DNA sequence: GGTATTATTGCAATTGAGTTGCAATAAGTC
DNA sequence: GACTTATTGCAACTCAATTGCAATAATACC
């Protein structure tokens, strides 16, 4: 088990059954709210999607979950307890894979070339997966 | 004037007043449909936002316009007749600036590290602009 | 130039992700 | 176990974006 209960209670939040179930269904693969909702339904766990939204938003704030948006504009969520990495998304079937890249040089260049105080970045690749090639 | 009329007619499309007005209000700065709509209203040009959406979608297909999505999930559009570049977005006020970066090495690394046939990528930076620092 | 053909427009209605208000419920506390 | 208050679920709502369709306007043809 991970430190999630402590993370919650240290901020005055409570560990509830819905939060436990949602956490148990999170993954290192990014998932949409609809996908998480479907997984829960299959397990006959009844949780309103509003609760899923609120829980995920809270998990993001607590650093438990990472949120990303892709082209189709829906948010996807994945466990944050992993190394910083990026995604490759198939233009045809939507399949998402992780990819590890060292973008330090690029971020350094961006900091140099911009008047902004750069804090974070998004980097995603698009193309065709093996099946769709 | 640019080759837009030819691009349209070569595909069997027509150059219309709304398309002309929308094109005239495009920029090298990314703008949302709402922003384009406001600009047109100020010029007392009455164009339904449905038409703006359809026109922009078509312009994207013709390679006249580039579409991007940012964190807040709304689409922004800018003229595509420019060098490949990236955006820096202010976390506080939403200001967007362009930034030029050479990401060739990174894209090459991604191609090497992935089983996907990589075709394109999105790269954006977030932080604070001078005013919001 | 005038007319026929058909792409395009504008309106109204719809979709779908995500949010909000609020009463009912359930954690954690004493 | 009773109390306090965070949390849940429902219904209603927001807002970007899409769709169907009748009315309109741009090109082609005479």
Short mmCIF file of N, CA, C and O in Angstrom, two decimals, chain B residues 13-67:
data_model
loop_
_atom_site.label_atom_id
_atom_site.label_comp_id
_atom_site.label_asym_id
_atom_site.label_seq_id
_atom_site.Cartn_x
_atom_site.Cartn_y
_atom_site.Cartn_z
N UNK B 13 -13.77 24.14 -53.56
CA UNK B 13 -14.40 25.01 -52.57
C UNK B 13 -14.50 26.43 -53.13
O UNK B 13 -13.84 26.79 -54.10
N UNK B 14 -15.33 27.25 -52.47
CA UNK B 14 -15.56 28.61 -52.96
C UNK B 14 -15.02 29.66 -52.02
O UNK B 14 -15.02 29.48 -50.81
N UNK B 15 -14.56 30.76 -52.61
CA UNK B 15 -14.13 31.88 -51.78
C UNK B 15 -15.33 32.75 -51.49
O UNK B 15 -15.95 33.29 -52.42
N UNK B 16 -15.71 32.83 -50.23
CA UNK B 16 -16.90 33.60 -49.85
C UNK B 16 -16.51 34.76 -48.95
O UNK B 16 -15.40 34.81 -48.43
N UNK B 17 -17.46 35.66 -48.73
CA UNK B 17 -17.20 36.80 -47.87
C UNK B 17 -16.84 36.37 -46.44
O UNK B 17 -15.87 36.88 -45.88
N UNK B 18 -17.60 35.46 -45.84
CA UNK B 18 -17.23 35.02 -44.49
C UNK B 18 -15.82 34.45 -44.43
O UNK B 18 -15.05 34.77 -43.53
N UNK B 19 -15.46 33.63 -45.40
CA UNK B 19 -14.12 33.04 -45.40
C UNK B 19 -13.04 34.10 -45.54
O UNK B 19 -11.99 34.01 -44.89
N UNK B 20 -13.32 35.10 -46.36
CA UNK B 20 -12.37 36.18 -46.54
C UNK B 20 -12.16 36.93 -45.23
O UNK B 20 -11.04 37.20 -44.81
N UNK B 21 -13.30 37.25 -44.59
CA UNK B 21 -13.25 38.02 -43.34
C UNK B 21 -12.54 37.23 -42.25
O UNK B 21 -11.73 37.77 -41.47
N UNK B 22 -12.83 35.93 -42.17
CA UNK B 22 -12.19 35.10 -41.14
C UNK B 22 -10.70 35.03 -41.41
O UNK B 22 -9.88 35.21 -40.50
N UNK B 23 -10.35 34.81 -42.66
CA UNK B 23 -8.93 34.75 -43.01
C UNK B 23 -8.21 36.05 -42.66
O UNK B 23 -7.11 36.04 -42.12
N UNK B 24 -8.88 37.17 -42.96
CA UNK B 24 -8.28 38.48 -42.68
C UNK B 24 -8.05 38.69 -41.19
O UNK B 24 -7.19 39.48 -40.79
N UNK B 25 -8.80 37.99 -40.38
CA UNK B 25 -8.66 38.16 -38.94
C UNK B 25 -7.81 37.09 -38.27
O UNK B 25 -7.72 37.03 -37.05
N UNK B 26 -7.20 36.26 -39.09
CA UNK B 26 -6.27 35.29 -38.52
C UNK B 26 -4.92 35.96 -38.35
O UNK B 26 -4.65 37.01 -38.92
N UNK B 27 -4.11 35.32 -37.54
CA UNK B 27 -2.90 35.98 -37.10
C UNK B 27 -1.81 34.94 -36.86
O UNK B 27 -2.05 33.75 -36.93
N UNK B 28 -0.63 35.44 -36.57
CA UNK B 28 0.44 34.51 -36.18
C UNK B 28 0.41 34.25 -34.68
O UNK B 28 1.20 33.48 -34.16
N UNK B 29 -0.53 34.92 -34.01
CA UNK B 29 -0.79 34.60 -32.60
C UNK B 29 -1.98 33.67 -32.56
O UNK B 29 -2.97 33.90 -33.26
N UNK B 30 -1.93 32.63 -31.75
CA UNK B 30 -3.08 31.74 -31.68
C UNK B 30 -4.30 32.42 -31.06
O UNK B 30 -4.18 33.10 -30.06
N UNK B 31 -5.46 32.23 -31.70
CA UNK B 31 -6.70 32.81 -31.21
C UNK B 31 -7.79 31.75 -31.12
O UNK B 31 -7.86 30.87 -31.94
N UNK B 32 -8.66 31.92 -30.14
CA UNK B 32 -9.81 31.02 -30.02
C UNK B 32 -10.92 31.48 -30.94
O UNK B 32 -10.91 32.61 -31.43
N UNK B 33 -11.90 30.60 -31.16
CA UNK B 33 -13.06 30.97 -31.97
C UNK B 33 -13.76 32.17 -31.37
O UNK B 33 -14.17 33.09 -32.08
N UNK B 34 -13.87 32.19 -30.04
CA UNK B 34 -14.53 33.32 -29.36
C UNK B 34 -13.80 34.62 -29.65
O UNK B 34 -14.43 35.66 -29.90
N UNK B 35 -12.47 34.58 -29.65
CA UNK B 35 -11.69 35.79 -29.90
C UNK B 35 -11.87 36.27 -31.34
O UNK B 35 -12.02 37.47 -31.60
N UNK B 36 -11.84 35.33 -32.26
CA UNK B 36 -12.04 35.69 -33.67
C UNK B 36 -13.44 36.28 -33.85
O UNK B 36 -13.62 37.29 -34.53
N UNK B 37 -14.41 35.65 -33.21
CA UNK B 37 -15.78 36.13 -33.28
C UNK B 37 -15.90 37.56 -32.76
O UNK B 37 -16.57 38.40 -33.36
N UNK B 38 -15.22 37.84 -31.64
CA UNK B 38 -15.24 39.20 -31.08
C UNK B 38 -14.64 40.22 -32.03
O UNK B 38 -15.17 41.31 -32.22
N UNK B 39 -13.52 39.85 -32.63
CA UNK B 39 -12.88 40.75 -33.58
C UNK B 39 -13.81 41.10 -34.72
O UNK B 39 -13.92 42.25 -35.14
N UNK B 40 -14.51 40.08 -35.22
CA UNK B 40 -15.44 40.30 -36.33
C UNK B 40 -16.59 41.20 -35.90
O UNK B 40 -17.00 42.10 -36.64
N UNK B 41 -17.08 40.96 -34.70
CA UNK B 41 -18.18 41.79 -34.19
C UNK B 41 -17.77 43.25 -34.12
O UNK B 41 -18.55 44.14 -34.48
N UNK B 42 -16.57 43.51 -33.64
CA UNK B 42 -16.07 44.89 -33.53
C UNK B 42 -16.02 45.56 -34.89
O UNK B 42 -16.16 46.76 -35.02
N UNK B 43 -15.80 44.75 -35.93
CA UNK B 43 -15.76 45.29 -37.29
C UNK B 43 -17.16 45.30 -37.91
O UNK B 43 -17.30 45.54 -39.11
N UNK B 44 -18.15 44.99 -37.10
CA UNK B 44 -19.55 44.94 -37.55
C UNK B 44 -19.76 43.94 -38.67
O UNK B 44 -20.62 44.13 -39.55
N UNK B 45 -18.95 42.90 -38.66
CA UNK B 45 -19.15 41.81 -39.63
C UNK B 45 -19.88 40.71 -38.89
O UNK B 45 -19.41 40.23 -37.87
N UNK B 46 -21.06 40.34 -39.41
CA UNK B 46 -21.88 39.37 -38.71
C UNK B 46 -21.64 37.97 -39.30
O UNK B 46 -22.10 37.67 -40.40
N UNK B 47 -20.92 37.15 -38.56
CA UNK B 47 -20.69 35.77 -38.99
C UNK B 47 -20.98 34.84 -37.82
O UNK B 47 -20.46 35.04 -36.72
N UNK B 48 -21.81 33.86 -38.07
CA UNK B 48 -22.16 32.91 -37.02
C UNK B 48 -20.93 32.11 -36.61
O UNK B 48 -20.06 31.82 -37.42
N UNK B 49 -20.89 31.75 -35.33
CA UNK B 49 -19.70 31.01 -34.87
C UNK B 49 -19.63 29.62 -35.48
O UNK B 49 -18.53 29.06 -35.63
N UNK B 50 -20.75 29.07 -35.86
CA UNK B 50 -20.73 27.78 -36.57
C UNK B 50 -19.91 27.91 -37.85
O UNK B 50 -19.11 27.03 -38.17
N UNK B 51 -20.10 28.99 -38.53
CA UNK B 51 -19.34 29.24 -39.77
C UNK B 51 -17.86 29.38 -39.46
O UNK B 51 -17.02 28.88 -40.21
N UNK B 52 -17.55 30.04 -38.36
CA UNK B 52 -16.13 30.17 -37.98
C UNK B 52 -15.54 28.79 -37.72
O UNK B 52 -14.46 28.46 -38.22
N UNK B 53 -16.24 27.97 -36.98
CA UNK B 53 -15.75 26.61 -36.72
C UNK B 53 -15.53 25.85 -38.03
O UNK B 53 -14.48 25.25 -38.24
N UNK B 54 -16.55 25.89 -38.90
CA UNK B 54 -16.43 25.12 -40.14
C UNK B 54 -15.31 25.65 -41.02
O UNK B 54 -14.56 24.88 -41.62
N UNK B 55 -15.20 26.95 -41.09
CA UNK B 55 -14.15 27.55 -41.91
C UNK B 55 -12.77 27.18 -41.39
O UNK B 55 -11.88 26.79 -42.15
N UNK B 56 -12.60 27.26 -40.09
CA UNK B 56 -11.28 26.96 -39.52
C UNK B 56 -10.91 25.49 -39.71
O UNK B 56 -9.78 25.16 -40.05
N UNK B 57 -11.90 24.62 -39.53
CA UNK B 57 -11.66 23.19 -39.75
C UNK B 57 -11.18 22.95 -41.17
O UNK B 57 -10.24 22.18 -41.42
N UNK B 58 -11.83 23.64 -42.11
CA UNK B 58 -11.46 23.51 -43.50
C UNK B 58 -10.06 24.09 -43.76
O UNK B 58 -9.25 23.48 -44.46
N UNK B 59 -9.78 25.24 -43.19
CA UNK B 59 -8.47 25.85 -43.35
C UNK B 59 -7.37 24.94 -42.79
O UNK B 59 -6.28 24.87 -43.34
N UNK B 60 -7.68 24.26 -41.71
CA UNK B 60 -6.70 23.33 -41.14
C UNK B 60 -6.41 22.22 -42.14
O UNK B 60 -5.25 21.88 -42.41
N UNK B 61 -7.48 21.69 -42.73
CA UNK B 61 -7.32 20.61 -43.72
C UNK B 61 -6.49 21.07 -44.91
O UNK B 61 -5.71 20.32 -45.48
N UNK B 62 -6.69 22.32 -45.31
CA UNK B 62 -5.98 22.87 -46.46
C UNK B 62 -4.57 23.33 -46.10
O UNK B 62 -3.82 23.78 -46.96
N UNK B 63 -4.23 23.24 -44.83
CA UNK B 63 -2.89 23.64 -44.41
C UNK B 63 -2.70 25.13 -44.28
O UNK B 63 -1.57 25.61 -44.18
N UNK B 64 -3.79 25.87 -44.26
CA UNK B 64 -3.71 27.33 -44.13
C UNK B 64 -3.57 27.72 -42.67
O UNK B 64 -2.95 28.73 -42.33
N UNK B 65 -4.15 26.91 -41.82
CA UNK B 65 -4.22 27.23 -40.39
C UNK B 65 -3.74 26.06 -39.56
O UNK B 65 -3.86 24.90 -39.96
N UNK B 66 -3.18 26.38 -38.40
CA UNK B 66 -2.75 25.34 -37.48
C UNK B 66 -3.59 25.43 -36.21
O UNK B 66 -3.85 26.51 -35.71
N UNK B 67 -4.01 24.26 -35.73
CA UNK B 67 -4.86 24.21 -34.54
C UNK B 67 -4.07 23.64 -33.37
O UNK B 67 -3.31 22.69 -33.53
#
